Amino acid sequence: MKSAGGRRSSFRAASKFLIALTTPHKIEATKSAIRKGRKTIYEASFEHEGVFVKVDILNKGKKGWNIYEVKNSTKLDDVYIKDTALQYYVLKGAGIKLDRAYVVLLNKAYIKKGALEIKKLFISEDVTDRVLGQQKFVGEQIPKLKAMLAAKMPDIPLGKYCEKPYLCDFKGHCWKDLPEYSVISLRGKGIDKYKLYESGIVHLADVPAESLNKDQRLQLEAFLKKKKIIDKKAIREFISTLWYPLYFLDFETFESPIPIYDKARPTHKIPFQYSLHYIKRKGGKVYHSEYLARPGTDHRKELLKKLLAEIPEKACVLAYKKSVEKSALNLLAEQFPRFRSAIEKITDNLRDLMVPFQNRAFYHYKMKGAYSIKAVLPVIDPTLSYSELEIANGNMAMVEYARMNSSKDPAEIEEIRRSLIKYCTLDTLAMVRLLDKLQTMSK
């Protein structure tokens, strides 16, 4: 975590120092801080064998310096061990006497109550033994990586590593020549699509059907015949699970590594906005309501009370990928137990509009094996589009909400507010249209 989480560590020593210079001066500034007797240095910078590293927190103990690598995560990942091992290798090579190495993680059990308790917010995992076990590997890899950088760009085939453990910065370059409907567009498990690609099978049309599972064969068949598949019986079965009044619900949420509200944890996804389209009776008029938090407020109770006032106790509530809405509602029930009973009535009546698309009751070849609302909507109702909006996905909504909260410009705040409302409104309007089309298909 190269953010506020890293700075808000549990180091309270008076002698602490942040290296915040441009790269050419960072190493010398670090040496100077050590000479002056600084005990805690943030972003301490070192170089060895042509490798430059910055240590989130370098703290001097009785037996030597301790490395603290701070992460925006609650789980210890092997990637973090490798990251810390490289830092250890460089610092040791640069002549720094080291003692221990730690990975600092967020404590998912921490609940904010009043003032932030820094020592409880973070957990320091001692990874020294694992880091020492990686030193030989790190030393062997450095010359190999240098040789690779000095050589011409290698011809690397497409693979899972294009997206995991992190999205590669060069994916757009390497994937630009893939046809729109390629073997890589196959969804689901049980097939190594990258191996097929390496073997020369590039186009989806060339994939042998016998190597595919049921859903993949359906995806291939729909593409080859350029058709849509409609299972009326399955659609009718889904529709039979719904009733009126019918409320279409969508939340937008944000996640802060450092809890900013009481009763919140580091991993909590807190709803800041919702959109509700609703139909009181079958064939009735479609109504709309919404909520968007005002900047700089703890809005949670206000949002919750408005939502509970708007959704009748026995209403059917429909979401798309309901796990998001259910998780947000359960979180609010945890934070405001006085409303738990009313919230549970909503979650008990929550249904998922994604189900008929996930189960292939409806499938169109242009969905390319996906069933997100953004994959389904263009083929069901092309008159509605996310592409024309200022905010086109949940991540953008979260970023813009943060920008709205930090802005001091009323005009900018109002502009962001309008964009957020348009985006969230489209999510529930899209659900209304999708259900309407499913009802028509089922006849």
CSV table of C-alpha atoms in Angstrom, one decimal:
chain,number,residue,atom,x,y,z
A,1,MET,CA,0.0,0.0,0.0
A,2,LYS,CA,1.8,3.1,-1.2
A,3,SER,CA,-0.8,5.4,0.3
A,4,ALA,CA,-2.1,6.7,3.6
A,5,GLY,CA,-2.0,3.3,5.1
A,6,GLY,CA,1.8,3.1,4.8
A,7,ARG,CA,2.3,6.5,6.5
A,8,ARG,CA,-0.1,5.7,9.4
A,9,SER,CA,2.1,3.1,10.8
A,10,SER,CA,2.6,2.2,14.5
A,11,PHE,CA,6.0,4.0,14.6
A,12,ARG,CA,5.8,6.8,17.1
A,13,ALA,CA,9.5,7.6,17.5
A,14,ALA,CA,10.3,11.3,17.5
A,15,SER,CA,13.2,10.7,15.1
A,16,LYS,CA,11.4,9.8,11.9
A,17,PHE,CA,12.0,11.0,8.3
A,18,LEU,CA,10.3,10.8,5.0
A,19,ILE,CA,12.4,10.6,1.8
A,20,ALA,CA,10.3,12.6,-0.6
A,21,LEU,CA,12.8,13.8,-3.2
A,22,THR,CA,13.2,13.0,-6.9
A,23,THR,CA,14.9,9.6,-7.6
A,24,PRO,CA,18.5,10.9,-8.2
A,25,HIS,CA,18.6,12.4,-4.7
A,26,LYS,CA,16.7,9.7,-2.8
A,27,ILE,CA,19.7,7.5,-2.1
A,28,GLU,CA,21.9,10.3,-0.8
A,29,ALA,CA,19.1,11.6,1.3
A,30,THR,CA,18.7,8.2,2.8
A,31,LYS,CA,22.4,7.9,3.6
A,32,SER,CA,22.2,11.4,5.2
A,33,ALA,CA,19.3,10.4,7.3
A,34,ILE,CA,21.1,7.3,8.6
A,35,ARG,CA,24.2,9.4,9.4
A,36,LYS,CA,22.1,11.9,11.4
A,37,GLY,CA,20.8,9.1,13.5
A,38,ARG,CA,17.2,8.9,12.2
A,39,LYS,CA,15.6,5.8,13.7
A,40,THR,CA,12.6,5.6,11.4
A,41,ILE,CA,12.8,6.4,7.7
A,42,TYR,CA,9.9,6.3,5.3
A,43,GLU,CA,10.6,5.3,1.6
A,44,ALA,CA,14.3,4.8,2.4
A,45,SER,CA,16.1,4.4,-1.0
A,46,PHE,CA,19.0,2.1,-1.9
A,47,GLU,CA,20.8,0.7,-4.9
A,48,HIS,CA,22.9,-2.4,-5.4
A,49,GLU,CA,23.9,-4.2,-8.6
A,50,GLY,CA,22.0,-1.7,-10.6
A,51,VAL,CA,18.7,-2.4,-8.7
A,52,PHE,CA,16.9,0.5,-7.0
A,53,VAL,CA,14.4,-0.1,-4.2
A,54,LYS,CA,12.4,2.0,-1.8
A,55,VAL,CA,11.5,0.6,1.6
A,56,ASP,CA,8.1,1.7,2.9
A,57,ILE,CA,9.4,1.9,6.5
A,58,LEU,CA,12.9,1.3,7.7
A,59,ASN,CA,13.1,1.2,11.5
A,60,LYS,CA,16.3,0.8,13.5
A,61,GLY,CA,16.2,-1.8,16.3
A,62,LYS,CA,18.7,-3.0,18.8
A,63,LYS,CA,20.2,-5.6,16.5
A,64,GLY,CA,20.0,-3.8,13.2
A,65,TRP,CA,17.5,-2.2,10.8
A,66,ASN,CA,14.1,-3.7,10.2
A,67,ILE,CA,12.3,-3.7,6.9
A,68,TYR,CA,8.5,-3.0,6.9
A,69,GLU,CA,6.7,-3.5,3.6
A,70,VAL,CA,3.2,-2.1,3.9
A,71,LYS,CA,0.4,-3.5,1.8
A,72,ASN,CA,-3.2,-2.5,1.1
A,73,SER,CA,-4.4,-6.1,1.9
A,74,THR,CA,-5.6,-8.3,4.7
A,75,LYS,CA,-3.9,-11.4,3.3
A,76,LEU,CA,-0.2,-12.3,3.1
A,77,ASP,CA,0.5,-13.1,-0.6
A,78,ASP,CA,3.6,-14.8,-2.0
A,79,VAL,CA,4.2,-11.7,-4.2
A,80,TYR,CA,4.7,-9.6,-1.1
A,81,ILE,CA,7.4,-12.1,0.1
A,82,LYS,CA,9.3,-11.7,-3.2
A,83,ASP,CA,8.9,-7.9,-3.0
A,84,THR,CA,10.4,-7.9,0.5
A,85,ALA,CA,13.1,-10.4,-0.4
A,86,LEU,CA,14.3,-8.1,-3.2
A,87,GLN,CA,14.5,-5.2,-0.8
A,88,TYR,CA,16.4,-7.3,1.7
A,89,TYR,CA,18.9,-8.4,-1.0
A,90,VAL,CA,19.6,-4.8,-2.1
A,91,LEU,CA,19.9,-3.3,1.4
A,92,LYS,CA,22.2,-6.1,2.5
A,93,GLY,CA,24.3,-5.6,-0.6
A,94,ALA,CA,24.4,-1.9,0.1
A,95,GLY,CA,26.0,-2.5,3.4
A,96,ILE,CA,23.0,-2.1,5.7
A,97,LYS,CA,23.0,-4.3,8.8
A,98,LEU,CA,19.6,-5.9,8.8
A,99,ASP,CA,17.7,-7.7,11.6
A,100,ARG,CA,14.1,-8.6,10.6
A,101,ALA,CA,11.7,-8.2,7.7
A,102,TYR,CA,8.0,-7.7,8.1
A,103,VAL,CA,5.0,-7.4,5.8
A,104,VAL,CA,2.4,-5.0,7.3
A,105,LEU,CA,-1.2,-5.9,6.6
A,106,LEU,CA,-4.5,-4.4,7.4
A,107,ASN,CA,-6.3,-6.1,10.3
A,108,LYS,CA,-9.6,-7.2,8.9
A,109,ALA,CA,-11.0,-7.7,12.5
A,110,TYR,CA,-10.4,-4.1,13.5
A,111,ILE,CA,-13.5,-2.0,13.9
A,112,LYS,CA,-13.2,1.7,14.3
A,113,LYS,CA,-14.6,3.1,17.5
A,114,GLY,CA,-13.9,6.8,17.9
A,115,ALA,CA,-10.3,7.9,17.2
A,116,LEU,CA,-8.3,5.6,14.9
A,117,GLU,CA,-6.2,3.1,16.8
A,118,ILE,CA,-3.2,2.7,14.5
A,119,LYS,CA,-1.6,-0.2,16.4
A,120,LYS,CA,-4.8,-2.2,16.1
A,121,LEU,CA,-5.4,-1.2,12.5
A,122,PHE,CA,-2.2,-2.9,11.2
A,123,ILE,CA,-0.7,-6.4,11.7
A,124,SER,CA,3.0,-6.9,11.2
A,125,GLU,CA,3.8,-10.4,9.9
A,126,ASP,CA,7.4,-11.5,10.5
A,127,VAL,CA,8.6,-12.9,7.2
A,128,THR,CA,12.3,-13.0,7.8
A,129,ASP,CA,12.8,-16.7,7.4
A,130,ARG,CA,10.9,-16.8,4.2
A,131,VAL,CA,12.8,-13.7,2.9
A,132,LEU,CA,16.1,-15.3,3.7
A,133,GLY,CA,15.0,-18.4,1.9
A,134,GLN,CA,14.5,-16.3,-1.2
A,135,GLN,CA,17.9,-14.6,-1.2
A,136,LYS,CA,19.7,-17.2,-3.5
A,137,PHE,CA,16.7,-17.0,-6.0
A,138,VAL,CA,16.8,-13.2,-6.0
A,139,GLY,CA,20.6,-13.2,-6.6
A,140,GLU,CA,20.2,-15.6,-9.6
A,141,GLN,CA,17.3,-13.6,-11.1
A,142,ILE,CA,18.9,-10.2,-11.2
A,143,PRO,CA,21.5,-10.9,-13.9
A,144,LYS,CA,18.8,-12.8,-15.9
A,145,LEU,CA,16.5,-9.8,-15.8
A,146,LYS,CA,19.3,-7.5,-16.7
A,147,ALA,CA,20.2,-9.6,-19.7
A,148,MET,CA,16.5,-9.6,-20.8
A,149,LEU,CA,16.3,-5.8,-20.5
A,150,ALA,CA,19.5,-5.5,-22.6
A,151,ALA,CA,18.2,-7.8,-25.3
A,152,LYS,CA,15.5,-7.2,-27.9
A,153,MET,CA,11.9,-7.5,-26.9
A,154,PRO,CA,11.2,-11.2,-26.4
A,155,ASP,CA,8.5,-13.0,-28.2
A,156,ILE,CA,6.2,-14.0,-25.3
A,157,PRO,CA,3.0,-15.9,-26.0
A,158,LEU,CA,-0.3,-14.8,-24.6
A,159,GLY,CA,-1.0,-16.4,-21.2
A,160,LYS,CA,-2.7,-16.1,-17.8
A,161,TYR,CA,0.2,-14.0,-16.7
A,162,CYS,CA,-1.2,-11.2,-19.0
A,163,GLU,CA,-3.8,-10.6,-16.2
A,164,LYS,CA,-2.6,-12.3,-13.1
A,165,PRO,CA,-1.3,-11.6,-10.5
A,166,TYR,CA,-1.6,-8.1,-12.0
A,167,LEU,CA,-2.9,-6.7,-15.2
A,168,CYS,CA,0.1,-6.3,-17.6
A,169,ASP,CA,0.7,-2.7,-18.8
A,170,PHE,CA,1.4,-4.1,-22.3
A,171,LYS,CA,-1.7,-6.2,-22.6
A,172,GLY,CA,-3.2,-3.7,-25.1
A,173,HIS,CA,-0.1,-3.9,-27.2
A,174,CYS,CA,0.2,-7.6,-27.3
A,175,TRP,CA,-3.5,-8.3,-27.7
A,176,LYS,CA,-4.3,-5.7,-30.3
A,177,ASP,CA,-4.2,-8.1,-33.3
A,178,LEU,CA,-6.6,-10.6,-31.7
A,179,PRO,CA,-9.8,-11.0,-33.7
A,180,GLU,CA,-12.9,-9.9,-31.9
A,181,TYR,CA,-14.1,-13.5,-31.6
A,182,SER,CA,-10.9,-15.3,-30.8
A,183,VAL,CA,-10.2,-18.5,-28.8
A,184,ILE,CA,-9.3,-16.2,-25.9
A,185,SER,CA,-12.9,-15.0,-25.7
A,186,LEU,CA,-13.9,-18.5,-24.5
A,187,ARG,CA,-15.3,-18.4,-21.0
A,188,GLY,CA,-15.3,-21.0,-18.3
A,189,LYS,CA,-13.0,-23.7,-16.9
A,190,GLY,CA,-11.8,-27.0,-18.3
A,191,ILE,CA,-10.0,-25.7,-21.3
A,192,ASP,CA,-6.5,-24.1,-21.7
A,193,LYS,CA,-7.4,-21.5,-24.3
A,194,TYR,CA,-3.9,-20.1,-24.3
A,195,LYS,CA,-2.5,-23.5,-25.2
A,196,LEU,CA,-5.0,-23.7,-28.0
A,197,TYR,CA,-3.8,-20.3,-29.2
A,198,GLU,CA,-0.1,-21.4,-29.1
A,199,SER,CA,-1.0,-24.4,-31.2
A,200,GLY,CA,-2.3,-22.1,-33.9
A,201,ILE,CA,-6.0,-22.0,-33.1
A,202,VAL,CA,-6.7,-18.3,-33.1
A,203,HIS,CA,-10.3,-17.8,-34.2
A,204,LEU,CA,-13.2,-19.0,-32.1
A,205,ALA,CA,-14.6,-20.7,-35.2
A,206,ASP,CA,-11.6,-23.1,-35.3
A,207,VAL,CA,-12.0,-24.4,-31.8
A,208,PRO,CA,-12.8,-28.2,-31.7
A,209,ALA,CA,-16.2,-28.5,-30.1
A,210,GLU,CA,-15.4,-31.9,-28.4
A,211,SER,CA,-12.8,-30.1,-26.2
A,212,LEU,CA,-15.5,-27.8,-24.7
A,213,ASN,CA,-17.9,-28.0,-21.8
A,214,LYS,CA,-21.7,-27.4,-22.2
A,215,ASP,CA,-21.6,-23.6,-21.8
A,216,GLN,CA,-18.6,-23.3,-24.1
A,217,ARG,CA,-20.2,-25.4,-26.8
A,218,LEU,CA,-23.3,-23.1,-26.5
A,219,GLN,CA,-21.0,-20.1,-26.9
A,220,LEU,CA,-19.4,-21.7,-30.0
A,221,GLU,CA,-22.6,-22.8,-31.5
A,222,ALA,CA,-24.2,-19.4,-31.1
A,223,PHE,CA,-21.2,-17.7,-32.7
A,224,LEU,CA,-21.0,-20.1,-35.6
A,225,LYS,CA,-24.7,-19.6,-36.4
A,226,LYS,CA,-24.7,-15.9,-35.4
A,227,LYS,CA,-27.8,-16.5,-33.3
A,228,LYS,CA,-29.4,-16.0,-29.9
A,229,ILE,CA,-30.5,-18.8,-27.7
A,230,ILE,CA,-33.8,-18.6,-25.8
A,231,ASP,CA,-34.9,-21.2,-23.3
A,232,LYS,CA,-38.6,-20.1,-22.7
A,233,LYS,CA,-39.2,-22.7,-20.0
A,234,ALA,CA,-36.1,-21.6,-18.0
A,235,ILE,CA,-37.1,-18.0,-18.4
A,236,ARG,CA,-40.7,-18.7,-17.2
A,237,GLU,CA,-39.3,-20.6,-14.2
A,238,PHE,CA,-37.2,-17.6,-13.2
A,239,ILE,CA,-40.1,-15.1,-13.7
A,240,SER,CA,-42.3,-17.3,-11.5
A,241,THR,CA,-40.0,-16.5,-8.5
A,242,LEU,CA,-40.8,-12.8,-8.7
A,243,TRP,CA,-43.8,-10.9,-7.5
A,244,TYR,CA,-45.2,-7.4,-7.1
A,245,PRO,CA,-44.6,-4.8,-5.9
A,246,LEU,CA,-41.2,-5.2,-7.6
A,247,TYR,CA,-38.2,-3.0,-6.7
A,248,PHE,CA,-35.0,-2.9,-8.8
A,249,LEU,CA,-32.1,-2.0,-6.6
A,250,ASP,CA,-28.5,-1.0,-7.3
A,251,PHE,CA,-25.9,0.3,-4.9
A,252,GLU,CA,-22.6,2.1,-5.6
A,253,THR,CA,-20.0,1.5,-2.9
A,254,PHE,CA,-16.6,2.7,-1.9
A,255,GLU,CA,-13.8,1.0,0.1
A,256,SER,CA,-11.3,2.8,2.2
A,257,PRO,CA,-8.2,0.9,3.6
A,258,ILE,CA,-8.3,3.1,6.6
A,259,PRO,CA,-11.9,3.2,8.1
A,260,ILE,CA,-13.3,6.7,8.1
A,261,TYR,CA,-16.5,5.9,9.9
A,262,ASP,CA,-17.2,4.4,13.3
A,263,LYS,CA,-18.2,0.7,13.2
A,264,ALA,CA,-16.4,0.2,9.9
A,265,ARG,CA,-13.6,-2.2,9.1
A,266,PRO,CA,-10.7,-1.8,6.6
A,267,THR,CA,-12.3,-4.2,4.1
A,268,HIS,CA,-15.9,-2.8,4.3
A,269,LYS,CA,-17.5,-1.8,1.0
A,270,ILE,CA,-19.8,1.1,2.1
A,271,PRO,CA,-22.8,2.1,0.0
A,272,PHE,CA,-22.9,5.8,-0.8
A,273,GLN,CA,-25.6,5.8,-3.5
A,274,TYR,CA,-28.6,3.8,-4.6
A,275,SER,CA,-31.1,3.8,-7.4
A,276,LEU,CA,-34.6,2.3,-7.2
A,277,HIS,CA,-36.9,1.7,-10.1
A,278,TYR,CA,-40.2,0.1,-9.0
A,279,ILE,CA,-43.5,-1.2,-10.3
A,280,LYS,CA,-46.3,-1.5,-7.8
A,281,ARG,CA,-48.4,-3.9,-9.8
A,282,LYS,CA,-48.1,-6.1,-12.9
A,283,GLY,CA,-48.3,-4.0,-16.0
A,284,GLY,CA,-48.2,-0.8,-13.9
A,285,LYS,CA,-46.3,2.4,-14.2
A,286,VAL,CA,-42.5,2.5,-13.6
A,287,TYR,CA,-41.4,4.9,-10.8
A,288,HIS,CA,-38.0,6.0,-9.8
A,289,SER,CA,-36.2,7.1,-6.6
A,290,GLU,CA,-32.6,7.6,-5.7
A,291,TYR,CA,-30.1,8.6,-3.0
A,292,LEU,CA,-26.6,10.0,-3.2
A,293,ALA,CA,-24.7,11.0,-0.1
A,294,ARG,CA,-23.7,14.6,0.4
A,295,PRO,CA,-20.0,15.3,0.4
A,296,GLY,CA,-18.2,15.1,3.7
A,297,THR,CA,-20.9,13.4,5.7
A,298,ASP,CA,-21.3,10.0,7.4
A,299,HIS,CA,-24.4,9.2,5.4
A,300,ARG,CA,-24.9,5.6,6.2
A,301,LYS,CA,-27.9,5.9,8.6
A,302,GLU,CA,-29.6,8.5,6.3
A,303,LEU,CA,-29.2,6.2,3.3
A,304,LEU,CA,-30.5,3.2,5.2
A,305,LYS,CA,-33.5,5.0,6.7
A,306,LYS,CA,-34.5,6.3,3.3
A,307,LEU,CA,-34.1,2.9,1.7
A,308,LEU,CA,-36.2,1.2,4.4
A,309,ALA,CA,-38.9,3.8,4.1
A,310,GLU,CA,-39.1,3.3,0.3
A,311,ILE,CA,-39.2,-0.5,0.0
A,312,PRO,CA,-42.4,-2.1,1.3
A,313,GLU,CA,-41.9,-5.0,3.8
A,314,LYS,CA,-43.3,-7.7,1.4
A,315,ALA,CA,-41.9,-6.3,-1.9
A,316,CYS,CA,-39.8,-8.4,-4.2
A,317,VAL,CA,-36.4,-6.8,-4.6
A,318,LEU,CA,-34.4,-7.5,-7.8
A,319,ALA,CA,-30.7,-6.8,-8.2
A,320,TYR,CA,-28.1,-7.8,-10.9
A,321,LYS,CA,-25.5,-9.9,-9.2
A,322,LYS,CA,-27.3,-9.7,-5.9
A,323,SER,CA,-24.2,-10.6,-3.8
A,324,VAL,CA,-23.1,-7.0,-4.0
A,325,GLU,CA,-26.4,-5.6,-2.7
A,326,LYS,CA,-26.8,-8.4,-0.1
A,327,SER,CA,-23.3,-7.8,1.2
A,328,ALA,CA,-23.9,-4.0,1.5
A,329,LEU,CA,-27.2,-4.6,3.3
A,330,ASN,CA,-25.6,-7.1,5.7
A,331,LEU,CA,-22.9,-4.6,6.4
A,332,LEU,CA,-25.5,-2.0,7.3
A,333,ALA,CA,-27.2,-4.5,9.5
A,334,GLU,CA,-23.9,-5.1,11.3
A,335,GLN,CA,-23.2,-1.4,11.8
A,336,PHE,CA,-26.8,-0.5,12.7
A,337,PRO,CA,-28.3,-3.5,14.5
A,338,ARG,CA,-31.4,-1.6,15.5
A,339,PHE,CA,-32.5,-1.9,11.8
A,340,ARG,CA,-31.4,-5.5,11.4
A,341,SER,CA,-34.9,-7.0,11.3
A,342,ALA,CA,-36.1,-4.6,8.6
A,343,ILE,CA,-32.9,-5.2,6.6
A,344,GLU,CA,-33.3,-8.9,6.8
A,345,LYS,CA,-36.8,-8.7,5.3
A,346,ILE,CA,-35.2,-7.1,2.2
A,347,THR,CA,-32.4,-9.6,1.9
A,348,ASP,CA,-34.9,-12.5,2.3
A,349,ASN,CA,-36.9,-11.1,-0.6
A,350,LEU,CA,-33.8,-10.3,-2.8
A,351,ARG,CA,-33.7,-12.0,-6.2
A,352,ASP,CA,-31.0,-12.0,-8.8
A,353,LEU,CA,-31.7,-10.9,-12.4
A,354,MET,CA,-28.3,-12.2,-13.5
A,355,VAL,CA,-29.5,-15.8,-13.0
A,356,PRO,CA,-31.3,-16.4,-16.4
A,357,PHE,CA,-28.3,-15.0,-18.2
A,358,GLN,CA,-25.7,-16.8,-16.1
A,359,ASN,CA,-27.6,-20.1,-16.7
A,360,ARG,CA,-27.9,-19.4,-20.4
A,361,ALA,CA,-31.7,-19.2,-20.5
A,362,PHE,CA,-30.9,-16.3,-22.8
A,363,TYR,CA,-27.7,-16.1,-24.7
A,364,HIS,CA,-26.6,-14.0,-27.7
A,365,TYR,CA,-23.3,-14.7,-29.5
A,366,LYS,CA,-22.3,-11.0,-29.1
A,367,MET,CA,-22.2,-11.5,-25.3
A,368,LYS,CA,-18.9,-13.4,-25.9
A,369,GLY,CA,-19.6,-15.8,-23.1
A,370,ALA,CA,-20.1,-13.0,-20.5
A,371,TYR,CA,-23.3,-12.3,-18.6
A,372,SER,CA,-22.6,-9.0,-16.8
A,373,ILE,CA,-25.2,-6.4,-17.2
A,374,LYS,CA,-22.9,-4.5,-19.6
A,375,ALA,CA,-22.5,-7.6,-21.8
A,376,VAL,CA,-26.2,-8.3,-21.8
A,377,LEU,CA,-27.8,-4.9,-22.2
A,378,PRO,CA,-26.4,-4.0,-25.7
A,379,VAL,CA,-28.0,-7.2,-27.2
A,380,ILE,CA,-31.3,-6.9,-25.3
A,381,ASP,CA,-31.8,-3.1,-25.6
A,382,PRO,CA,-29.3,-1.2,-27.7
A,383,THR,CA,-31.1,2.0,-27.1
A,384,LEU,CA,-29.5,2.1,-23.6
A,385,SER,CA,-25.8,2.6,-23.5
A,386,TYR,CA,-23.1,3.1,-20.8
A,387,SER,CA,-20.6,4.3,-23.4
A,388,GLU,CA,-22.2,7.7,-23.6
A,389,LEU,CA,-22.0,8.4,-19.9
A,390,GLU,CA,-19.2,10.3,-18.1
A,391,ILE,CA,-19.1,7.5,-15.5
A,392,ALA,CA,-19.3,4.0,-17.2
A,393,ASN,CA,-18.5,1.5,-14.4
A,394,GLY,CA,-18.5,1.0,-10.6
A,395,ASN,CA,-14.7,1.8,-10.2
A,396,MET,CA,-15.2,5.1,-12.0
A,397,ALA,CA,-18.1,5.9,-9.7
A,398,MET,CA,-16.0,5.2,-6.6
A,399,VAL,CA,-13.2,7.4,-7.9
A,400,GLU,CA,-15.6,10.2,-8.8
A,401,TYR,CA,-17.3,10.0,-5.5
A,402,ALA,CA,-13.9,10.5,-3.8
A,403,ARG,CA,-13.2,13.4,-6.1
A,404,MET,CA,-16.6,15.0,-5.2
A,405,ASN,CA,-15.8,14.6,-1.5
A,406,SER,CA,-12.4,16.3,-1.8
A,407,SER,CA,-13.6,19.1,-4.1
A,408,LYS,CA,-14.2,22.7,-2.9
A,409,ASP,CA,-15.8,23.8,-6.2
A,410,PRO,CA,-19.6,23.8,-6.0
A,411,ALA,CA,-19.9,23.6,-9.8
A,412,GLU,CA,-17.6,20.6,-10.0
A,413,ILE,CA,-19.4,18.9,-7.1
A,414,GLU,CA,-22.7,19.4,-8.9
A,415,GLU,CA,-21.3,18.1,-12.2
A,416,ILE,CA,-20.0,14.9,-10.5
A,417,ARG,CA,-23.3,14.5,-8.7
A,418,ARG,CA,-25.2,14.6,-12.0
A,419,SER,CA,-22.9,12.1,-13.6
A,420,LEU,CA,-23.2,9.7,-10.6
A,421,ILE,CA,-27.0,9.9,-10.6
A,422,LYS,CA,-27.1,9.2,-14.4
A,423,TYR,CA,-24.9,6.1,-14.1
A,424,CYS,CA,-26.7,4.5,-11.1
A,425,THR,CA,-30.1,5.3,-12.6
A,426,LEU,CA,-29.1,3.5,-15.8
A,427,ASP,CA,-28.2,0.4,-13.8
A,428,THR,CA,-31.7,0.0,-12.5
A,429,LEU,CA,-33.4,1.2,-15.7
A,430,ALA,CA,-31.4,-1.4,-17.5
A,431,MET,CA,-32.8,-4.1,-15.2
A,432,VAL,CA,-36.4,-2.9,-15.9
A,433,ARG,CA,-35.8,-3.3,-19.6
A,434,LEU,CA,-34.1,-6.6,-19.3
A,435,LEU,CA,-37.0,-8.1,-17.3
A,436,ASP,CA,-39.5,-6.6,-19.7
A,437,LYS,CA,-37.7,-8.3,-22.6
A,438,LEU,CA,-37.5,-11.6,-20.7
A,439,GLN,CA,-41.2,-11.5,-20.0
A,440,THR,CA,-41.8,-11.0,-23.8
A,441,MET,CA,-39.5,-13.8,-24.7
A,442,SER,CA,-41.2,-16.2,-22.3
A,443,LYS,CA,-44.6,-16.0,-24.1
